[in-house]
mmCIF file of C-alpha atoms in Angstrom:
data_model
loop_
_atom_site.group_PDB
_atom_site.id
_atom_site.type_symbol
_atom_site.label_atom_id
_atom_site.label_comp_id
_atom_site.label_asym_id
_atom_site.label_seq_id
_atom_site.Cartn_x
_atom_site.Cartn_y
_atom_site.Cartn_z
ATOM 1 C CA UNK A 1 8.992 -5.533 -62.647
ATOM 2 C CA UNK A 2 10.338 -8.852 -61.423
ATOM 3 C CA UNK A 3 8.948 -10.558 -58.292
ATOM 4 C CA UNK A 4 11.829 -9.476 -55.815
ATOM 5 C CA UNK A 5 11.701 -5.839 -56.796
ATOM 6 C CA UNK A 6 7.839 -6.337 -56.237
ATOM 7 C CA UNK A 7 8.307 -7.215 -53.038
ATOM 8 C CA UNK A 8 10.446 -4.892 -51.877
ATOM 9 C CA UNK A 9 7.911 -2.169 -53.003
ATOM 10 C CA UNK A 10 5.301 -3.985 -50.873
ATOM 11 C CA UNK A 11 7.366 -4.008 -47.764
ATOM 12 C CA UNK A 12 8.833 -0.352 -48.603
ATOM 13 C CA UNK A 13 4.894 0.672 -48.627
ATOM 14 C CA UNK A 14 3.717 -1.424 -45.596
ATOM 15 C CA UNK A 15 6.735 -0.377 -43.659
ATOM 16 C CA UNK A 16 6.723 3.258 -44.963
ATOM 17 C CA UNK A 17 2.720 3.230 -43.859
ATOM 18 C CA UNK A 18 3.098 1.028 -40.226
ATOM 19 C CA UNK A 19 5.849 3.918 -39.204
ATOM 20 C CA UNK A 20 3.505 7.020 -39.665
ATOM 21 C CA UNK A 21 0.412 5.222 -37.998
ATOM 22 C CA UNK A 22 2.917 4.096 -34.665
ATOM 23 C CA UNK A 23 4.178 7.586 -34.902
ATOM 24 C CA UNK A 24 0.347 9.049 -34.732
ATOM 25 C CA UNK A 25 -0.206 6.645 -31.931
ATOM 26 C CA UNK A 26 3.056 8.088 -29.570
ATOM 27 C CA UNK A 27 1.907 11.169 -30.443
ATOM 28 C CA UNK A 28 -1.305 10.185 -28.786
ATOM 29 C CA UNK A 29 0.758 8.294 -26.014
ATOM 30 C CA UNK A 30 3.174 11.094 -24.929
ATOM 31 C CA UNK A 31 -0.425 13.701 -24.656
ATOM 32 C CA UNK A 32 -1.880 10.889 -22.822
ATOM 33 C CA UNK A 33 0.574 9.821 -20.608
ATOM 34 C CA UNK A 34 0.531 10.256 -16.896
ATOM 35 C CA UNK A 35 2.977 12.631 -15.286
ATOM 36 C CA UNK A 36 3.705 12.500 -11.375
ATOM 37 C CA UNK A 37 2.893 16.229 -10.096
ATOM 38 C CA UNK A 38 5.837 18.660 -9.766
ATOM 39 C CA UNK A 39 4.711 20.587 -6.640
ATOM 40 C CA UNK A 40 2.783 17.479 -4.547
ATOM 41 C CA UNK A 41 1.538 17.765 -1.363
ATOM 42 C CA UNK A 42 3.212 15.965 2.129
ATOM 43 C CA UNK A 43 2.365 12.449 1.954
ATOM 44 C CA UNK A 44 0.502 10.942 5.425
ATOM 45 C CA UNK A 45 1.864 7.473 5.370
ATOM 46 C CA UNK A 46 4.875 5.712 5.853
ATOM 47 C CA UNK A 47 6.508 5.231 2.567
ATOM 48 C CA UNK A 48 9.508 2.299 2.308
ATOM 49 C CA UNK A 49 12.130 2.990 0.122
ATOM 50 C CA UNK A 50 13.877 -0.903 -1.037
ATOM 51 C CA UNK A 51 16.999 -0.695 -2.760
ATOM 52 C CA UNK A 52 18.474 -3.947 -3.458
ATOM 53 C CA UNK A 53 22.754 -3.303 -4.342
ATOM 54 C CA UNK A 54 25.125 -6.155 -5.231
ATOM 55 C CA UNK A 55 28.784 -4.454 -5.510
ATOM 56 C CA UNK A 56 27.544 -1.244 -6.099
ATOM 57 C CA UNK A 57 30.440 0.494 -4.446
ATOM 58 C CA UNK A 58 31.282 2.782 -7.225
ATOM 59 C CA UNK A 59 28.059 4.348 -7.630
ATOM 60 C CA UNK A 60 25.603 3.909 -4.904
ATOM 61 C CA UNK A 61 26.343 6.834 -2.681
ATOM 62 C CA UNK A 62 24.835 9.758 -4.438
ATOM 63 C CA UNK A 63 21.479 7.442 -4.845
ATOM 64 C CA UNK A 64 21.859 7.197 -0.818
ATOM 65 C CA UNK A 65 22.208 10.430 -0.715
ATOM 66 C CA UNK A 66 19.247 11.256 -3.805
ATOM 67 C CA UNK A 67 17.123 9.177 -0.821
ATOM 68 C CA UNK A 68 18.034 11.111 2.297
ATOM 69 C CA UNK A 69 17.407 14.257 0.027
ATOM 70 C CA UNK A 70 13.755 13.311 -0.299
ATOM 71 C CA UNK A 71 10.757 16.045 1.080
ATOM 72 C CA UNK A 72 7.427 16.296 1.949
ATOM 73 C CA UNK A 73 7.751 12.103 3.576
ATOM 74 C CA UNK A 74 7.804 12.711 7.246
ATOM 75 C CA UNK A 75 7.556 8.628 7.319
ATOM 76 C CA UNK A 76 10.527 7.800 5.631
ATOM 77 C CA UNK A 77 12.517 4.934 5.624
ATOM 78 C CA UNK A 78 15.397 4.014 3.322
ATOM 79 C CA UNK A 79 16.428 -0.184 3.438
ATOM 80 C CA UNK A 80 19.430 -0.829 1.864
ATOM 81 C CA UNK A 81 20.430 -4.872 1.168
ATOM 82 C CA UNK A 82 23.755 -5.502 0.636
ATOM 83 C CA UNK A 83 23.431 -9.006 -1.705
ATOM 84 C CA UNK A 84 26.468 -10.276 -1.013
ATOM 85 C CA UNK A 85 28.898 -7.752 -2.066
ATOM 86 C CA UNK A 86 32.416 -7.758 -2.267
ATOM 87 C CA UNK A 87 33.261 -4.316 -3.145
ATOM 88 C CA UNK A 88 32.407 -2.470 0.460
ATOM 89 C CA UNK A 89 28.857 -1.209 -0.927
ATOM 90 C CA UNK A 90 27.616 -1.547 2.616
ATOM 91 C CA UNK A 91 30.778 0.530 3.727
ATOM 92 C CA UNK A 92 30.155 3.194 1.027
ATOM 93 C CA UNK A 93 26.396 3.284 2.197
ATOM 94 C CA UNK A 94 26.747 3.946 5.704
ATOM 95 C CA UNK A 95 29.453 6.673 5.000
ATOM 96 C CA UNK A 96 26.431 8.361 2.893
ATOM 97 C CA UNK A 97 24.287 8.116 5.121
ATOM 98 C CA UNK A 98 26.048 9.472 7.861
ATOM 99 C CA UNK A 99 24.191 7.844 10.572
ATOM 100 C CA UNK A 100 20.682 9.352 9.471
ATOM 101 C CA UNK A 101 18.305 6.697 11.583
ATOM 102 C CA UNK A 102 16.141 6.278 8.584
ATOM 103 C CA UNK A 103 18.312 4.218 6.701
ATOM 104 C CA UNK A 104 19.396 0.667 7.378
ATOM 105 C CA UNK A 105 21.792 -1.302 5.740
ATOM 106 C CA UNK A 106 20.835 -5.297 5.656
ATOM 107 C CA UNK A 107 22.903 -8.047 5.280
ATOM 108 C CA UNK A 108 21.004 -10.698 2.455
ATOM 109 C CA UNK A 109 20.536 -13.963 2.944
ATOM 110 C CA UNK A 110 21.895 -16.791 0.990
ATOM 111 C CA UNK A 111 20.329 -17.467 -2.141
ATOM 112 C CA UNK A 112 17.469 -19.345 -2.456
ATOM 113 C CA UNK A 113 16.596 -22.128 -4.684
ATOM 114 C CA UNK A 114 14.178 -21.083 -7.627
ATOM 115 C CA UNK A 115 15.374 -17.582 -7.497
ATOM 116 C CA UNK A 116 17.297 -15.178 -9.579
ATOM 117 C CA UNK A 117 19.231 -12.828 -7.206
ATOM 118 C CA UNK A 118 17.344 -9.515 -7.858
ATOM 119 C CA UNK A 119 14.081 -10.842 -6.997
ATOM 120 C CA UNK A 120 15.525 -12.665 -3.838
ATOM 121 C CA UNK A 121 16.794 -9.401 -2.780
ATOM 122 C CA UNK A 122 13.744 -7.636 -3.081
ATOM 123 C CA UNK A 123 11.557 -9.989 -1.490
ATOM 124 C CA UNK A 124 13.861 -9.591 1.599
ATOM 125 C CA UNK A 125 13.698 -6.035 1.452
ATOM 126 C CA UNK A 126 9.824 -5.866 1.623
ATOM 127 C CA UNK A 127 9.440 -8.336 4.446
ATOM 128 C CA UNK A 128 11.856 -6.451 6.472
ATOM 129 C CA UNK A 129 10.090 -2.909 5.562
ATOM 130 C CA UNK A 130 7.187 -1.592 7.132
ATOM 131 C CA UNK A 131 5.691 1.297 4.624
ATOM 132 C CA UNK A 132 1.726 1.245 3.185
ATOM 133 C CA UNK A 133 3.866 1.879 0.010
ATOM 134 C CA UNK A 134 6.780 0.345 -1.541
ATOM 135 C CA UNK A 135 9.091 2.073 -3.616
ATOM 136 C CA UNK A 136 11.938 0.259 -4.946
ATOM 137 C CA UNK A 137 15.273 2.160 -6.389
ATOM 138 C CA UNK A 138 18.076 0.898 -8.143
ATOM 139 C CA UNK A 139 21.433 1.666 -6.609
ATOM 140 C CA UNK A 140 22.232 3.532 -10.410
ATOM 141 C CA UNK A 141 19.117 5.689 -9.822
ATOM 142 C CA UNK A 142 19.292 9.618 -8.927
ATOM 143 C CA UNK A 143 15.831 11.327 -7.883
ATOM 144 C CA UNK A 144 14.545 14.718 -7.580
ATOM 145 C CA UNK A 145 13.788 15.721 -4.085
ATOM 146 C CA UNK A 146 10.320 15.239 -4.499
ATOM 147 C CA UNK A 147 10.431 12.717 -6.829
ATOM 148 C CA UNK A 148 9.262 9.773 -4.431
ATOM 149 C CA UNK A 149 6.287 11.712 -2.927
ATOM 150 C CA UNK A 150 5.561 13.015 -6.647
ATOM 151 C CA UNK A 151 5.028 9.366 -7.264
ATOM 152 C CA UNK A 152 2.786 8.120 -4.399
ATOM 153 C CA UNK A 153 0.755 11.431 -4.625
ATOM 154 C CA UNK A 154 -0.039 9.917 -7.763
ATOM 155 C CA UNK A 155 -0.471 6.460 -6.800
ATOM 156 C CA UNK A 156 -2.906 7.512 -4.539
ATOM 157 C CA UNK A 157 -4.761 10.003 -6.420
ATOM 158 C CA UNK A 158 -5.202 8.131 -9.500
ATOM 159 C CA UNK A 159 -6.662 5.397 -7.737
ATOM 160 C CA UNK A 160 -3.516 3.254 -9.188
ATOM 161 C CA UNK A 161 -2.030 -0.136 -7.221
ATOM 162 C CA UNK A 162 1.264 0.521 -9.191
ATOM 163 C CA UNK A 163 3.212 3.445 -11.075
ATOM 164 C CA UNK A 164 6.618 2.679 -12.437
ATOM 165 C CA UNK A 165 8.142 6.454 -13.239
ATOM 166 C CA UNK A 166 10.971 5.807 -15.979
ATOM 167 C CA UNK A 167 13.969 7.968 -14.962
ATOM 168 C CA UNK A 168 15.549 9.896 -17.932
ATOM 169 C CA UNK A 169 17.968 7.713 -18.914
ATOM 170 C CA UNK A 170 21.712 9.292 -19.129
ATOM 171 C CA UNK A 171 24.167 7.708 -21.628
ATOM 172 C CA UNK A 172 27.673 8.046 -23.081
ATOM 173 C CA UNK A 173 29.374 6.869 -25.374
ATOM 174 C CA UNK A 174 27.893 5.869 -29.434
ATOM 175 C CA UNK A 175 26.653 2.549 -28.208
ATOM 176 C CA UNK A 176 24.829 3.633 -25.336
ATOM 177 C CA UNK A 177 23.383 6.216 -27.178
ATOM 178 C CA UNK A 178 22.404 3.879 -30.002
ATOM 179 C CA UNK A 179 20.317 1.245 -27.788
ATOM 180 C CA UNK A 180 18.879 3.235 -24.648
ATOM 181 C CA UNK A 181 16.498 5.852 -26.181
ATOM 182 C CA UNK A 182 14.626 2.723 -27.259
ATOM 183 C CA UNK A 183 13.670 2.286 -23.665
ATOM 184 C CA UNK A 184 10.684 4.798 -23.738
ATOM 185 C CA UNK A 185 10.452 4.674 -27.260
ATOM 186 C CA UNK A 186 9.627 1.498 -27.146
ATOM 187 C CA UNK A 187 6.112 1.407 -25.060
ATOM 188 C CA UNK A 188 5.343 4.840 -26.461
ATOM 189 C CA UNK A 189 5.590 4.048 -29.884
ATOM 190 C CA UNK A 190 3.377 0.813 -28.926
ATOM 191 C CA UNK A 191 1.524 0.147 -25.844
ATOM 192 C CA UNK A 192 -1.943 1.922 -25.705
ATOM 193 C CA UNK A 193 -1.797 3.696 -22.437
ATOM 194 C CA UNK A 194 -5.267 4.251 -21.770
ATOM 195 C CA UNK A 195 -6.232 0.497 -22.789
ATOM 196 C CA UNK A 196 -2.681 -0.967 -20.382
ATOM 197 C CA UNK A 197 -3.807 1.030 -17.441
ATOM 198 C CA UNK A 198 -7.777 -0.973 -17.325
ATOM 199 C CA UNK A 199 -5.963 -4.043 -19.009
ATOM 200 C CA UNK A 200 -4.742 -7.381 -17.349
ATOM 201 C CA UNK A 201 -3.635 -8.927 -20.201
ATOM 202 C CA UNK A 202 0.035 -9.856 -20.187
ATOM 203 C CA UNK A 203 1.285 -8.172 -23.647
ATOM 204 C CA UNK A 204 0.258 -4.668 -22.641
ATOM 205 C CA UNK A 205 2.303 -4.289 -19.463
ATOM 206 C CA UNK A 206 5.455 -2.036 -19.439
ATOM 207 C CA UNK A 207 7.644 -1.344 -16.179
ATOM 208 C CA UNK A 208 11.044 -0.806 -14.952
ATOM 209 C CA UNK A 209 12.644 -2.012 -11.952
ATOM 210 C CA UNK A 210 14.892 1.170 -11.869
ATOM 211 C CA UNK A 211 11.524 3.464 -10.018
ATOM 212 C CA UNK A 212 9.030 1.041 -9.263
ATOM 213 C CA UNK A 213 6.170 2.136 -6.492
ATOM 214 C CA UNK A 214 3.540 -0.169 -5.603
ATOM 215 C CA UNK A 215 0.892 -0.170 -2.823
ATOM 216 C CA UNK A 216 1.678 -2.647 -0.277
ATOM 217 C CA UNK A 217 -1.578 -4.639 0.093
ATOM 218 C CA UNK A 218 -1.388 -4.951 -3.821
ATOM 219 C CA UNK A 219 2.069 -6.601 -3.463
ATOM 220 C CA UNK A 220 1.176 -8.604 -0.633
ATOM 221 C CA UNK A 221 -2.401 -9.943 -2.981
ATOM 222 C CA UNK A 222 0.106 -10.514 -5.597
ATOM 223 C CA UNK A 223 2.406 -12.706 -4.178
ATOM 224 C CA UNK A 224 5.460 -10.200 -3.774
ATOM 225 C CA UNK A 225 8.406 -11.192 -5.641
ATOM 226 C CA UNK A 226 7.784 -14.692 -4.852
ATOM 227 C CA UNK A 227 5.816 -14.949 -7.875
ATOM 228 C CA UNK A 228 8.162 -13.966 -9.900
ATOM 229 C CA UNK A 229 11.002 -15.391 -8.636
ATOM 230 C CA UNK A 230 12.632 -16.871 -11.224
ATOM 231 C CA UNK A 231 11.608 -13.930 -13.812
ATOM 232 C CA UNK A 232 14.567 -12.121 -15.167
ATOM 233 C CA UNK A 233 12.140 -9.374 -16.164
ATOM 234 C CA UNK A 234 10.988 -9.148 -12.481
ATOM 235 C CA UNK A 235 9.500 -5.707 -12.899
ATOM 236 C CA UNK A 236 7.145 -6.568 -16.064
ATOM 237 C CA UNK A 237 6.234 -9.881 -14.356
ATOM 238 C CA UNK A 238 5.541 -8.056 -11.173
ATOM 239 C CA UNK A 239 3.591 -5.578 -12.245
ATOM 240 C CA UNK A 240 1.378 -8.699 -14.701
ATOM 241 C CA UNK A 241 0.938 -10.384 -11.204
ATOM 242 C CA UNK A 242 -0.377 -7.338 -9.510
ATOM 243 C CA UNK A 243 -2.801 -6.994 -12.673
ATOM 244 C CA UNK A 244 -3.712 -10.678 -12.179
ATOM 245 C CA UNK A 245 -5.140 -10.530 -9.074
ATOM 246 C CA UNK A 246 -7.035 -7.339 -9.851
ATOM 247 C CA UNK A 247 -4.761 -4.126 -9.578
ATOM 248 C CA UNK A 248 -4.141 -1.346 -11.907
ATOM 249 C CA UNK A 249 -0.632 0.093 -13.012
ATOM 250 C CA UNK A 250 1.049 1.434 -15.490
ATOM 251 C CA UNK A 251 4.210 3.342 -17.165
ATOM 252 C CA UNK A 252 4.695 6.705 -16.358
ATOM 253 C CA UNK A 253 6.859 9.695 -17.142
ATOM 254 C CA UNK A 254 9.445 10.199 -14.807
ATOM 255 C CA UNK A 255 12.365 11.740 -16.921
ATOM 256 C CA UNK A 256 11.680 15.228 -14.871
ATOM 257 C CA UNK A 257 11.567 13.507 -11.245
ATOM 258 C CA UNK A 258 15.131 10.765 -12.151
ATOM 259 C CA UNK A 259 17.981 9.922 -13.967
ATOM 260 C CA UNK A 260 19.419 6.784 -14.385
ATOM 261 C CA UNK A 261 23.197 5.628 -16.079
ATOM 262 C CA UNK A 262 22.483 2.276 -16.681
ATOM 263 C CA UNK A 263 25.982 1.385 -18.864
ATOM 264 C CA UNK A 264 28.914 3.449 -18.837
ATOM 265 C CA UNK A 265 30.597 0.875 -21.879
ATOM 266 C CA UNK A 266 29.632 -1.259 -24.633
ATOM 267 C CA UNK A 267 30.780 -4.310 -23.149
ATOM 268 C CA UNK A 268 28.230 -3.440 -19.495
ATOM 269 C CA UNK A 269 25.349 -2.770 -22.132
ATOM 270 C CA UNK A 270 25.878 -6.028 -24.062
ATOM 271 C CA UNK A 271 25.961 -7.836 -21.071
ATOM 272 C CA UNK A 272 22.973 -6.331 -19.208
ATOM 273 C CA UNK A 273 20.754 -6.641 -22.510
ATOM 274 C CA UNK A 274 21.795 -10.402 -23.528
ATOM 275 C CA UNK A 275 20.976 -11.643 -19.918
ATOM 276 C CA UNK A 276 17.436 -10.654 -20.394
ATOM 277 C CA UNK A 277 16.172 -9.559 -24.234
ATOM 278 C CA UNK A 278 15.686 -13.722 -24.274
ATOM 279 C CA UNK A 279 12.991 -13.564 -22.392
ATOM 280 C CA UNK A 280 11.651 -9.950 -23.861
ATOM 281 C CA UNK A 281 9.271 -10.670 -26.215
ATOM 282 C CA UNK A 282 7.960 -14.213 -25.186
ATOM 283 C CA UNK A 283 9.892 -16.673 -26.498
ATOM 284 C CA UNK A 284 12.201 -17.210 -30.020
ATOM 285 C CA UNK A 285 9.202 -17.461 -32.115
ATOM 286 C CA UNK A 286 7.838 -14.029 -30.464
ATOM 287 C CA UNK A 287 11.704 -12.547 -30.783
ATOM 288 C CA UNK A 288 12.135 -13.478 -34.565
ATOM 289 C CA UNK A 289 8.696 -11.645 -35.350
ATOM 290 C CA UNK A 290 9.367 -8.638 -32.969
ATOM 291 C CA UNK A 291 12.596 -7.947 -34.552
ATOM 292 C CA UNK A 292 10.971 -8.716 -38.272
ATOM 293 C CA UNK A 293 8.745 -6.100 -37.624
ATOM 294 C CA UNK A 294 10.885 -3.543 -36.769
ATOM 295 C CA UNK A 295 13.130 -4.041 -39.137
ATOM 296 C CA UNK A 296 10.072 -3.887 -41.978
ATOM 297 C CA UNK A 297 9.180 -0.764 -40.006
ATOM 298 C CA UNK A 298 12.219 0.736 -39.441
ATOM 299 C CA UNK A 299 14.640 -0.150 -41.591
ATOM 300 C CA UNK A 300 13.528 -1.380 -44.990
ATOM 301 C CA UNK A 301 12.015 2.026 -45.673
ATOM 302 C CA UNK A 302 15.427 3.987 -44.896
ATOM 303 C CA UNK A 303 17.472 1.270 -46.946
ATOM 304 C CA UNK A 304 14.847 1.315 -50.184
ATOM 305 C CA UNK A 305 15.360 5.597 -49.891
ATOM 306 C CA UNK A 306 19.129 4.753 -50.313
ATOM 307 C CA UNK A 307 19.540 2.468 -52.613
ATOM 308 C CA UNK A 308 16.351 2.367 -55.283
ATOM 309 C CA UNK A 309 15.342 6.785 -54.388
ATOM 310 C CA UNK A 310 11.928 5.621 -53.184
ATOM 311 C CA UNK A 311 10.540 8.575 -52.042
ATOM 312 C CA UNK A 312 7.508 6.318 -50.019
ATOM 313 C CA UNK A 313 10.600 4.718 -48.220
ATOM 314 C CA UNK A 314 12.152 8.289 -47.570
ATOM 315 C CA UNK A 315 9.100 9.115 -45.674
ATOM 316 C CA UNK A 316 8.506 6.079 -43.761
ATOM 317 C CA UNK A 317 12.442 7.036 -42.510
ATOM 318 C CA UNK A 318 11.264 10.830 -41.731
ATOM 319 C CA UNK A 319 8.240 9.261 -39.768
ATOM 320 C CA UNK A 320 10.886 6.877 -37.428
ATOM 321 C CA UNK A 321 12.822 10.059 -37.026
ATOM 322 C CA UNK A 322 10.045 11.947 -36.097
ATOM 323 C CA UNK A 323 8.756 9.555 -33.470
ATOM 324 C CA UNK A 324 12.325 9.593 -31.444
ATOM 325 C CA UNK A 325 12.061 13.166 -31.785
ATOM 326 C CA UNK A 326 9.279 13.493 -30.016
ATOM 327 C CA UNK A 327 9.719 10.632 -27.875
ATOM 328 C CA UNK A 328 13.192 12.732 -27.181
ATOM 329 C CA UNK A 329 11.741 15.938 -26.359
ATOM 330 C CA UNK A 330 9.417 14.479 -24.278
ATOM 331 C CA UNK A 331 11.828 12.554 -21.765
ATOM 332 C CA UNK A 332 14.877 14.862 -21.898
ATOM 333 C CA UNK A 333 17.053 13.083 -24.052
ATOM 334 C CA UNK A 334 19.529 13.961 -26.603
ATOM 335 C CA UNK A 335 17.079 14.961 -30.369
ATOM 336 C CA UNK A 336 19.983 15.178 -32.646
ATOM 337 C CA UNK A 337 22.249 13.211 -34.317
ATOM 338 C CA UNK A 338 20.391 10.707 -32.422
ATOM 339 C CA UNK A 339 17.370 10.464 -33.676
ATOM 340 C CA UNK A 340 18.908 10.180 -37.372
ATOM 341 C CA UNK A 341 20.326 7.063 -36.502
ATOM 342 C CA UNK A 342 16.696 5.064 -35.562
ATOM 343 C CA UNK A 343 17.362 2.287 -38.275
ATOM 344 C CA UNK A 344 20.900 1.456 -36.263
ATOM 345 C CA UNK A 345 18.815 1.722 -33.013
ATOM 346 C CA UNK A 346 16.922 -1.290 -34.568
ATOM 347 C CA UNK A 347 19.399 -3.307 -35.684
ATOM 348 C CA UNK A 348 21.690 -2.879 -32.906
ATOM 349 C CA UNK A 349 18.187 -3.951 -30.370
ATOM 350 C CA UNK A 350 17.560 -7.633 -33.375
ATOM 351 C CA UNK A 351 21.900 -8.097 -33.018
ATOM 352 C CA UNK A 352 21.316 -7.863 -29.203
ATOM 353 C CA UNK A 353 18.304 -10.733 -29.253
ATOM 354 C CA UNK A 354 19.756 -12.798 -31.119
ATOM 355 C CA UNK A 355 23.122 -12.541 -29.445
ATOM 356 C CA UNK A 356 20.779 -12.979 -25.998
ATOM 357 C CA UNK A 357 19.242 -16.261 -27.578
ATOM 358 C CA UNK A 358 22.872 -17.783 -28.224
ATOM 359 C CA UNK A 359 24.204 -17.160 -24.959
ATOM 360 C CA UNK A 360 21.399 -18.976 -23.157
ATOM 361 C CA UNK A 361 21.693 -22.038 -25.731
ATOM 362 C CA UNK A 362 25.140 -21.663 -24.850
ATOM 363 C CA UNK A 363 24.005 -21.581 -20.975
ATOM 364 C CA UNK A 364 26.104 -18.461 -20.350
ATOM 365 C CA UNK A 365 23.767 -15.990 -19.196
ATOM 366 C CA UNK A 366 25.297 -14.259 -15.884
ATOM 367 C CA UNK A 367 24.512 -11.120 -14.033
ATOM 368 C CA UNK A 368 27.041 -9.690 -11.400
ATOM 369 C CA UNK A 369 28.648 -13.227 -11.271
ATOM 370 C CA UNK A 370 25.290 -14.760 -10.732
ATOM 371 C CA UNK A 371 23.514 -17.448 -13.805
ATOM 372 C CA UNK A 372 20.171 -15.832 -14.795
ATOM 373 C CA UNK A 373 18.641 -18.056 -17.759
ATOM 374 C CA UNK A 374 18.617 -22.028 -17.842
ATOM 375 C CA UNK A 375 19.730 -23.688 -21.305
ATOM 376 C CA UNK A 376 17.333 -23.712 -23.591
ATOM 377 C CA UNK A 377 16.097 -27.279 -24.548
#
């Protein structure tokens, strides 16, 4: 057996082998992970719902209205800032909200040096808010009627500074498909829940901007989004700086309580991941071995079942597939043909990164006509 063919056995094995044991482990993840309660009680305190919306015109109003919808939170109250639009969002917002007095609609400020525009935004919005709690939304977000007091019942009752419920993410289209399952895949096939919830170290936080409730005294002890102004993953930093000073948070299941359509095309997709993947796995060193990884994981196994029959690499493929099933199952989204295509799920996330990397050496990076990365030196 010559040396290459020797080493593609080794990586077919180790790959085949690293797949079933991350597959036992989101079993354990999706058994352990927290769930906010369907039926909770009327929460006591005011609870401030933040949604920051730069020319969200064309979809903000049923999230308005997903907000106004909300029970059992007789201290309501919905802040809207309008970052500079220049599509009407405030127009479309007000028109939702029919003149309910709980929401208002603010005007931001200017932005700041030394921030990025979602954080700035944000920051405003919980300086202007008056809530024991803090629940930001994004303006692509639907929620259950009791999804934001399903959330702070278990905030509070959990003993928790911060829960970040991921919505159940809706998508269309092959490349959507392809790329956003690996959303919740990705820290359930990975993170150790019970470990990330006692944990302050940095690699085992996971959060999303899209649901994101935190109590305000934690916030306020973390610096707010002040200290992590110039983050482009905002949420993960925020929730690390909340750690860091001695609070507890963590991931949790909120496919049943949200929905979120993040990217309607390909070309809304490529530009939301390449502003940020950059900065996803801590720097190029830490992106060329995440996406080595994977691939050895996910996608040398499949390919050495193809081409050379290895039966070890055909079941490091069904153990991949198996772990999006059940990662599928488990937060509503589509099992089949989906899950088949894992290995392109990989390839299209390392094609992303590095496409992510070039665009900030190219200084390109932009969000909703805003720059988010500086060149890389």
């Amino acid at each position: 057996m010559s040396v290459v063919a020797r080493m593609a056995r080794a990586l077919t094995a180790a790959g085949s082998i690293g797949a079933i044991a991350l597959t036992a482990h989101t079993a354990v993840n999706i058994r352990r992970m927290r769930r906010p309660p369907d039926d909770p009680h009327t929460v006591a305190e005011r609870v401030s719902v933040l949604v920051p919306a730069r020319n969200e015109a064309h979809r903000i109003a049923p999230t308005i209205r997903s907000l106004l919808a909300q029970q059992r939170l007789p201290y309501l109250e919905v802040l809207v800032l309008d970052d500079g639009s220049d599509d009407g969002t405030a127009d479309v917002v007000r028109a939702a909200a029919a003149g309910d007095p709980r929401v208002r609609v603010l005007t931001g400020a200017p932005l700041a040096d030394g921030w990025l525009g979602k954080p700035h935004a944000c920051q405003q919005l919980a300086d202007a808010s008056a809530g024991s709690v803090l629940c930001f939304v994004d303006a692509d977000v639907t929620l259950h009627p009791l999804a934001v007091a399903a959330a702070v019942r278990l905030l509070r009752e959990a003993r928790l500074d911060v829960v970040s419920p991921y919505p159940r993410q809706l998508a269309d289209g092959a490349g959507p498909r392809l790329v956003q399952p690996l959303i919740e895949w990705s820290w359930l096939s990975t993170l150790p829940l019970g470990v990330a919830e006692r944990s302050s170290r940095a690699t085992l936080a996971a959060a999303t901007g899209q649901f994101f409730v935190v109590d305000r005294g934690a916030y306020l002890r973390a610096g707010g989004h002040e200290s992590v102004a110039e983050d482009v993953l905002d949420d993960v930093a925020l929730l690390r700086a909340v750690r860091r000073t001695g609070g507890r948070g963590v991931p949790v299941d909120g496919s049943r309580h949200a929905t979120c359509r993040m990217y309607e095309r390909w070309d809304d997709l490529y530009d939301g991941y390449t502003k940020s993947l950059w900065r996803a796995f801590g720097g190029r060193a830490g992106s060329a071995a995440t996406i080595a990884g994977l691939s050895v994981l996910y996608v040398v196994p499949p390919v050495a079942a193809v081409v050379s029959g290895s039966r070890l690499g055909a079941v490091g493929y069904a153990a991949g597939v198996l772990g999006r099933v059940m990662v599928a199952r488990s937060t509503g989204q589509p099992v089949m043909p989906d899950a088949l295509a894992h290995p392109g799920s990989i390839a299209a996330l390392g094609w992303l990164t590095a496409a992510s990397w070039r665009r900030r050496r190219a200084g390109s990076l932009q969000w909703k006509g805003r720059p988010v990365g500086q060149q890389a030196s």
